[in-house]
Structure formats: C-alpha cells, structure tokens
Amino acid sequence: MDQAAALPGAPFLARREGVLRLDGHALADLARRFGTPLFVYSRAAMCAAAASYRRALAGRPHLVCYAMKANSNLAVLQVLAEAGCGFDIVSAGELARVLAAGGAASRTVFSGVGKRRDEMALALQAGVRCFNVESIGELRVLDEVARAHGVVAPVSLRVNPDVDAGTHPYISTGLKSNKFGVAHAQALATYREAAALGGLRVAGIDCHIGSQITQIAPYLDALDRLLDLVEAVEAEGIALHHVDVGGGLGITYTDEAPPAADELVGRLLARMDARGHGHREVLLEPGRSLVGNAGVLLTEVLYLKPGEVTNFCIVDAAMNDLTRPALYDAYMGIEPCVRRRGEPLARWDVVGPVCESGDWLGRQRDLAVQAGDFLAVLSAGAYGMAMASNYNTRPRAAEVMVDGDAVHLIRQRERVADLFAGERLIGAP
Ligand SMILES: *Cc1c(COP(=O)(O)O)cnc(C)c1O
C-alpha cells in the first residue's frame, strides 16, 4: 500500500513498495552515496511552498521574505530567491549569505532585538529594504549610524501585539512577557520619535507573534492590533507604506493540521480589505513553512540495545545535528528508509551518540529495525542544520538537494580538522 498521504511532506515524500522516496529519489540510496548523517531537501517541495504564499498574494503589491534562520544553506536561498522570495535576516552573517546566494538586499528586511552598529552599517551599505526596529534604543542608534554614513534608514517598528499564538513558550514571541518588539502601548510615541529623526524614514509596521502556529485566529488578532496602530499613526500624518505580518505558520510533524499558506494569506487579505487597507503592500516572513516539510535527516542505525525499561535504538545522528527534540521536546516523525516486511515492530527510543541523556530524536517509536538500517527523521528541513553544533567534536552533516532527476551536494560534510583549525596551543611558559 502506498501510504504517501499519511507522511508529512507528501506528495514529495512518499513510500512506494516499501521504499521511502523524496521527490522520486530513494533515500537509502542517498544515504549510501553521501554517508550519514545527511540532510536531504527537495527543491520542488520548497518551490511548491513558496508558490502557495505567492498564489494568494497575486495581484497585490507584496514581498514574501523567507526567514532564513530556518535553513540558511546558500542553495536553499538560491532556490527561494528564484521562486520570487526576498529574505528576512537577523544578522550581518545572514546578509552575507543572501548576497553570496545571489539574493537582493533591496528585497531583504533586517529583524532582531540586538543589531550591532557594525551590522547596521553593513546593511545600510548593502541597501536593505527595511530595518524592523525592536526598541527605542535601537531606533536612536540606527539614526546615528545612518547619519554618520550620510544615508537614510528605512524603518518599520516591530510591534508586540500582545496576542497568544498558542504555541510552545520558547517559540512564542508576541506576548508582553517576551523580549521582542515595541509594546503596543508605546508604539505610537515611538513612531513620532522615528518620524522626527533625520536619519530615518518610516516605511511600515511589523509583527511576528511566534512559531509553529496552527490556527488562523491569532494572526487575525495580531493584524487587527496592527491596523489599529496604522490608523492611529497615519492620523498624525506619518505614512506607513507596508504591513508586515511576520512568519510563524506551522507545519505537520505528526497530527497538526495548520491552514495552508494560501488559506491563511487569503484570510489576512480579506481582513485588510474589510478594514479599508487593501491598497497596502503586504510583507510576510515565513521560515519553517517554506522549508520544514521539504527536508529529512537520514541516519544509520548503529546498535540496538534492548533494556529492562527502555529499548534503545542508537543511531549516528544526534542532538548536535537536530536539536529540536532535545530543546523543545519536539516530536519528529521517524520512518525506516526501507520497510522490513513481515518483521514484528518493537518499541524504541531513538537516541544519538552524544553524552547527554537529553540526546534523543524520538521516544517510544514502534519500528522494525536492525543495525545497519537507515532511518529518516521527517520534517527536518527547518531548524535542523541551521541549529546544528559541533558538540562532542562531531563534524556537521552533509546536505543534498534533489532537483528533478538531479542530486546536488549543497554542503560537504565537515572534516574534523575544520573544527579546530582556529584553535591555538599556548606557548611554553
Ligand atoms: C523566526 C522568525 C520568523 C520565521 O518564523 P517561522 O516560524 O520559521 O515561520 C519570522 N520573523 C521573525 C522576526 C523571526 O524571528
């Protein structure tokens, strides 16, 4: 039976005759060819995700800014730029990646609570589309930096709308208690100050309420709060060109059923129309929903270690490769790359080699596995490689992009020597 419909990432991820394939490529073959741990992404899946956003925005001035912290591989940026996306960056390092991938600074917005002066200067020189300013202190520094460079910085205030996105506390960002954004009650005064500073040009308004959001209601609440402010700010003669509704749309890891991007965007646009804001340029900052279900992490089973209480399936990928389970207690689907027919399932905790009890990828999973098998951790295209570390001096995984019949190695596996190349022994006393 083809169980494609049940897999997150379908139709690009599908099992046929027991063999798990991403866009037609057998994952076990890729694991053998490139080694494990290995991230594999589908170009077609990313393009389909981008198309869903853009379909709903057709005929409107808009810019979909891919929040590249979700997956910043240059080839991923290239694919999304070609699909019509701009970028949402949070550091000068991410700006360098956009430019290296052929993306345009003029289609890039700069978010983040802690931008440094040198990062502002680089972004001004490159000509970014807008700074999403998160505090009054940042606003004043940006004004100084812009005037010192003889330019005017386009700004949008990231407003904290104080709505509950109903998501995990670590990835909820739109509540008063979060460090992000300018409080809604202070926003009007902050816009007045921005409009009075010579180094700044007010361009828009912005919010981002959290991540892995599976409901439309919090978005509509946040949009209403933003539009209230837009009306108040414009009543004072300060024009706001664009409205940036942020990112955060969830994906399916197990049984979540988030709205499709085009459905969400359709509802947001309808609300803007209903309130007389249909003419405004709309910006969005999706990260996870553009890339998450487009990727998997492949790993080899090293050892099976049945125990009295828990059976451990020890694999060669670990929390340093994919930290979401350890960090957020996140569930990620785990599937054998080739299904063993007729073998009984046993219940396993799938764990990595890192010396931490928190190093697990999945708990209490029913699998028929043997040492040497390859497993795929699903929905690993977002916040996977981007959050990888070298803990335990583990070289980071390789990354591959499947693209029609072609398979591209888009990042070679790190070598151990790379890991300590910058380190120095101390001289003799
Ligand atoms: C992380 C982030 C996003 C993207 O969030 P996703 O949940 O990946 O869509 C968008 N905007 C800002 C400011 C962010 O920090």
PDB file of C-alpha atoms in Angstrom, residues 179-332:
ATOM      1  CA  LYS A 179      11.777  40.244  24.765  1.00  0.00           C
ATOM      2  CA  PHE A 180      10.620  41.041  21.229  1.00  0.00           C
ATOM      3  CA  GLY A 181       9.214  44.185  19.727  1.00  0.00           C
ATOM      4  CA  VAL A 182       7.968  47.550  20.934  1.00  0.00           C
ATOM      5  CA  ALA A 183       4.996  47.336  23.311  1.00  0.00           C
ATOM      6  CA  HIS A 184       1.747  48.160  21.577  1.00  0.00           C
ATOM      7  CA  ALA A 185       1.068  50.956  24.086  1.00  0.00           C
ATOM      8  CA  GLN A 186       4.427  52.602  23.286  1.00  0.00           C
ATOM      9  CA  ALA A 187       4.289  52.199  19.539  1.00  0.00           C
ATOM     10  CA  LEU A 188       2.606  55.485  18.661  1.00  0.00           C
ATOM     11  CA  ALA A 189       5.103  57.552  20.676  1.00  0.00           C
ATOM     12  CA  THR A 190       7.956  55.569  19.132  1.00  0.00           C
ATOM     13  CA  TYR A 191       6.651  56.293  15.619  1.00  0.00           C
ATOM     14  CA  ARG A 192       6.528  60.012  16.493  1.00  0.00           C
ATOM     15  CA  GLU A 193      10.152  59.881  17.531  1.00  0.00           C
ATOM     16  CA  ALA A 194      11.140  57.890  14.424  1.00  0.00           C
ATOM     17  CA  ALA A 195       9.426  60.432  12.192  1.00  0.00           C
ATOM     18  CA  ALA A 196      11.363  63.253  13.861  1.00  0.00           C
ATOM     19  CA  LEU A 197      14.809  61.672  13.483  1.00  0.00           C
ATOM     20  CA  GLY A 198      16.692  62.842  10.387  1.00  0.00           C
ATOM     21  CA  GLY A 199      18.474  59.569   9.741  1.00  0.00           C
ATOM     22  CA  LEU A 200      15.269  57.551   9.494  1.00  0.00           C
ATOM     23  CA  ARG A 201      12.390  57.154   7.062  1.00  0.00           C
ATOM     24  CA  VAL A 202       9.272  55.466   8.382  1.00  0.00           C
ATOM     25  CA  ALA A 203       8.336  52.731   5.902  1.00  0.00           C
ATOM     26  CA  GLY A 204       5.961  50.323   7.576  1.00  0.00           C
ATOM     27  CA  ILE A 205       4.853  48.287  10.529  1.00  0.00           C
ATOM     28  CA  ASP A 206       5.769  44.757  11.503  1.00  0.00           C
ATOM     29  CA  CYS A 207       4.959  41.972  13.928  1.00  0.00           C
ATOM     30  CA  HIS A 208       5.866  38.336  14.410  1.00  0.00           C
ATOM     31  CA  ILE A 209       3.915  36.520  17.068  1.00  0.00           C
ATOM     32  CA  GLY A 210       5.583  33.136  17.281  1.00  0.00           C
ATOM     33  CA  SER A 211       6.395  29.929  15.509  1.00  0.00           C
ATOM     34  CA  GLN A 212       4.668  26.645  14.665  1.00  0.00           C
ATOM     35  CA  ILE A 213       1.273  28.396  14.826  1.00  0.00           C
ATOM     36  CA  THR A 214      -1.537  26.127  13.663  1.00  0.00           C
ATOM     37  CA  GLN A 215      -4.523  28.484  13.948  1.00  0.00           C
ATOM     38  CA  ILE A 216      -5.610  31.476  11.895  1.00  0.00           C
ATOM     39  CA  ALA A 217      -7.239  33.355  14.800  1.00  0.00           C
ATOM     40  CA  PRO A 218      -4.035  34.652  16.453  1.00  0.00           C
ATOM     41  CA  TYR A 219      -2.923  36.085  13.098  1.00  0.00           C
ATOM     42  CA  LEU A 220      -6.201  37.912  12.651  1.00  0.00           C
ATOM     43  CA  ASP A 221      -5.989  39.267  16.205  1.00  0.00           C
ATOM     44  CA  ALA A 222      -2.438  40.488  15.607  1.00  0.00           C
ATOM     45  CA  LEU A 223      -3.403  42.023  12.263  1.00  0.00           C
ATOM     46  CA  ASP A 224      -6.289  43.896  13.872  1.00  0.00           C
ATOM     47  CA  ARG A 225      -3.955  45.264  16.533  1.00  0.00           C
ATOM     48  CA  LEU A 226      -1.507  46.349  13.822  1.00  0.00           C
ATOM     49  CA  LEU A 227      -4.183  48.024  11.718  1.00  0.00           C
ATOM     50  CA  ASP A 228      -5.458  49.916  14.787  1.00  0.00           C
ATOM     51  CA  LEU A 229      -1.966  51.335  15.122  1.00  0.00           C
ATOM     52  CA  VAL A 230      -1.620  52.059  11.417  1.00  0.00           C
ATOM     53  CA  GLU A 231      -4.760  54.166  11.638  1.00  0.00           C
ATOM     54  CA  ALA A 232      -3.542  55.983  14.765  1.00  0.00           C
ATOM     55  CA  VAL A 233      -0.090  56.643  13.283  1.00  0.00           C
ATOM     56  CA  GLU A 234      -1.439  57.870   9.960  1.00  0.00           C
ATOM     57  CA  ALA A 235      -3.919  60.139  11.756  1.00  0.00           C
ATOM     58  CA  GLU A 236      -0.833  62.006  12.939  1.00  0.00           C
ATOM     59  CA  GLY A 237       0.416  62.443   9.401  1.00  0.00           C
ATOM     60  CA  ILE A 238       3.056  59.691   9.454  1.00  0.00           C
ATOM     61  CA  ALA A 239       2.541  57.477   6.395  1.00  0.00           C
ATOM     62  CA  LEU A 240       3.045  53.734   6.665  1.00  0.00           C
ATOM     63  CA  HIS A 241       3.614  52.060   3.340  1.00  0.00           C
ATOM     64  CA  HIS A 242       3.689  48.353   4.148  1.00  0.00           C
ATOM     65  CA  VAL A 243       2.234  45.967   6.695  1.00  0.00           C
ATOM     66  CA  ASP A 244       4.453  43.003   7.615  1.00  0.00           C
ATOM     67  CA  VAL A 245       2.513  40.229   9.319  1.00  0.00           C
ATOM     68  CA  GLY A 246       5.611  38.169  10.172  1.00  0.00           C
ATOM     69  CA  GLY A 247       6.015  34.418   9.862  1.00  0.00           C
ATOM     70  CA  GLY A 248       5.279  31.536  12.143  1.00  0.00           C
ATOM     71  CA  LEU A 249       2.895  29.330  10.182  1.00  0.00           C
ATOM     72  CA  GLY A 250       3.219  25.784  11.465  1.00  0.00           C
ATOM     73  CA  ILE A 251       3.827  22.557   9.585  1.00  0.00           C
ATOM     74  CA  THR A 252       2.775  18.965  10.139  1.00  0.00           C
ATOM     75  CA  TYR A 253       5.191  16.982  12.277  1.00  0.00           C
ATOM     76  CA  THR A 254       2.661  14.420  13.419  1.00  0.00           C
ATOM     77  CA  ASP A 255      -1.064  15.202  13.574  1.00  0.00           C
ATOM     78  CA  GLU A 256      -1.028  19.011  13.449  1.00  0.00           C
ATOM     79  CA  ALA A 257      -3.322  20.417  10.787  1.00  0.00           C
ATOM     80  CA  PRO A 258      -2.194  24.000  10.147  1.00  0.00           C
ATOM     81  CA  PRO A 259      -4.000  26.003   7.484  1.00  0.00           C
ATOM     82  CA  ALA A 260      -2.398  26.047   4.043  1.00  0.00           C
ATOM     83  CA  ALA A 261      -0.383  29.199   3.368  1.00  0.00           C
ATOM     84  CA  ASP A 262      -2.794  30.384   0.690  1.00  0.00           C
ATOM     85  CA  GLU A 263      -5.718  29.932   3.059  1.00  0.00           C
ATOM     86  CA  LEU A 264      -4.021  31.929   5.826  1.00  0.00           C
ATOM     87  CA  VAL A 265      -2.976  34.698   3.457  1.00  0.00           C
ATOM     88  CA  GLY A 266      -6.442  34.808   1.889  1.00  0.00           C
ATOM     89  CA  ARG A 267      -7.976  35.392   5.319  1.00  0.00           C
ATOM     90  CA  LEU A 268      -5.451  38.092   6.181  1.00  0.00           C
ATOM     91  CA  LEU A 269      -6.038  39.920   2.907  1.00  0.00           C
ATOM     92  CA  ALA A 270      -9.803  39.709   3.356  1.00  0.00           C
ATOM     93  CA  ARG A 271      -9.438  41.325   6.784  1.00  0.00           C
ATOM     94  CA  MET A 272      -7.266  44.086   5.337  1.00  0.00           C
ATOM     95  CA  ASP A 273      -9.811  44.704   2.589  1.00  0.00           C
ATOM     96  CA  ALA A 274     -12.682  44.768   5.077  1.00  0.00           C
ATOM     97  CA  ARG A 275     -10.892  47.438   7.081  1.00  0.00           C
ATOM     98  CA  GLY A 276     -10.030  49.564   4.058  1.00  0.00           C
ATOM     99  CA  HIS A 277      -6.317  48.652   3.906  1.00  0.00           C
ATOM    100  CA  GLY A 278      -6.460  46.649   0.695  1.00  0.00           C
ATOM    101  CA  HIS A 279      -4.095  49.010  -1.112  1.00  0.00           C
ATOM    102  CA  ARG A 280      -1.153  48.444   1.216  1.00  0.00           C
ATOM    103  CA  GLU A 281       1.894  46.401   0.342  1.00  0.00           C
ATOM    104  CA  VAL A 282       1.893  43.154   2.325  1.00  0.00           C
ATOM    105  CA  LEU A 283       5.074  41.572   3.638  1.00  0.00           C
ATOM    106  CA  LEU A 284       5.327  38.132   5.196  1.00  0.00           C
ATOM    107  CA  GLU A 285       8.258  36.430   6.913  1.00  0.00           C
ATOM    108  CA  PRO A 286       7.683  32.665   6.716  1.00  0.00           C
ATOM    109  CA  GLY A 287      10.544  30.384   7.655  1.00  0.00           C
ATOM    110  CA  ARG A 288       9.538  26.905   8.742  1.00  0.00           C
ATOM    111  CA  SER A 289       6.548  26.643   6.412  1.00  0.00           C
ATOM    112  CA  LEU A 290       8.718  27.190   3.314  1.00  0.00           C
ATOM    113  CA  VAL A 291      11.340  24.554   4.074  1.00  0.00           C
ATOM    114  CA  GLY A 292      10.338  22.342   7.021  1.00  0.00           C
ATOM    115  CA  ASN A 293       8.439  19.633   5.215  1.00  0.00           C
ATOM    116  CA  ALA A 294      10.835  19.797   2.263  1.00  0.00           C
ATOM    117  CA  GLY A 295      13.634  18.059   4.133  1.00  0.00           C
ATOM    118  CA  VAL A 296      14.578  14.913   6.028  1.00  0.00           C
ATOM    119  CA  LEU A 297      17.558  13.877   8.114  1.00  0.00           C
ATOM    120  CA  LEU A 298      18.950  10.446   7.263  1.00  0.00           C
ATOM    121  CA  THR A 299      20.774   8.411   9.869  1.00  0.00           C
ATOM    122  CA  GLU A 300      22.161   4.893  10.175  1.00  0.00           C
ATOM    123  CA  VAL A 301      21.227   2.541  12.996  1.00  0.00           C
ATOM    124  CA  LEU A 302      24.467   1.704  14.817  1.00  0.00           C
ATOM    125  CA  TYR A 303      23.306  -0.550  17.641  1.00  0.00           C
ATOM    126  CA  LEU A 304      20.151  -1.963  19.117  1.00  0.00           C
ATOM    127  CA  LYS A 305      20.290  -2.030  22.890  1.00  0.00           C
ATOM    128  CA  PRO A 306      17.200  -3.637  24.372  1.00  0.00           C
ATOM    129  CA  GLY A 307      16.770  -2.877  28.067  1.00  0.00           C
ATOM    130  CA  GLU A 308      14.602  -3.764  31.031  1.00  0.00           C
ATOM    131  CA  VAL A 309      12.700  -0.484  30.927  1.00  0.00           C
ATOM    132  CA  THR A 310      13.567   1.072  27.590  1.00  0.00           C
ATOM    133  CA  ASN A 311      14.850  -0.282  24.322  1.00  0.00           C
ATOM    134  CA  PHE A 312      17.416   2.000  22.733  1.00  0.00           C
ATOM    135  CA  CYS A 313      17.950   2.299  19.009  1.00  0.00           C
ATOM    136  CA  ILE A 314      21.304   4.075  18.779  1.00  0.00           C
ATOM    137  CA  VAL A 315      21.790   5.998  15.544  1.00  0.00           C
ATOM    138  CA  ASP A 316      24.617   8.100  14.129  1.00  0.00           C
ATOM    139  CA  ALA A 317      22.669  11.403  14.154  1.00  0.00           C
ATOM    140  CA  ALA A 318      22.371  13.241  17.439  1.00  0.00           C
ATOM    141  CA  MET A 319      21.136  16.355  19.188  1.00  0.00           C
ATOM    142  CA  ASN A 320      24.020  18.303  17.694  1.00  0.00           C
ATOM    143  CA  ASP A 321      22.632  17.528  14.207  1.00  0.00           C
ATOM    144  CA  LEU A 322      18.967  18.003  15.066  1.00  0.00           C
ATOM    145  CA  THR A 323      18.322  19.747  18.334  1.00  0.00           C
ATOM    146  CA  ARG A 324      14.548  20.279  18.211  1.00  0.00           C
ATOM    147  CA  PRO A 325      13.625  17.151  20.232  1.00  0.00           C
ATOM    148  CA  ALA A 326      16.157  17.944  22.976  1.00  0.00           C
ATOM    149  CA  LEU A 327      15.453  21.695  23.006  1.00  0.00           C
ATOM    150  CA  TYR A 328      11.681  21.860  22.603  1.00  0.00           C
ATOM    151  CA  ASP A 329      10.668  18.315  23.458  1.00  0.00           C
ATOM    152  CA  ALA A 330       9.538  18.278  19.830  1.00  0.00           C
ATOM    153  CA  TYR A 331       8.038  15.265  18.121  1.00  0.00           C
ATOM    154  CA  MET A 332       9.502  14.441  14.719  1.00  0.00           C
TER     155      MET A 332
END
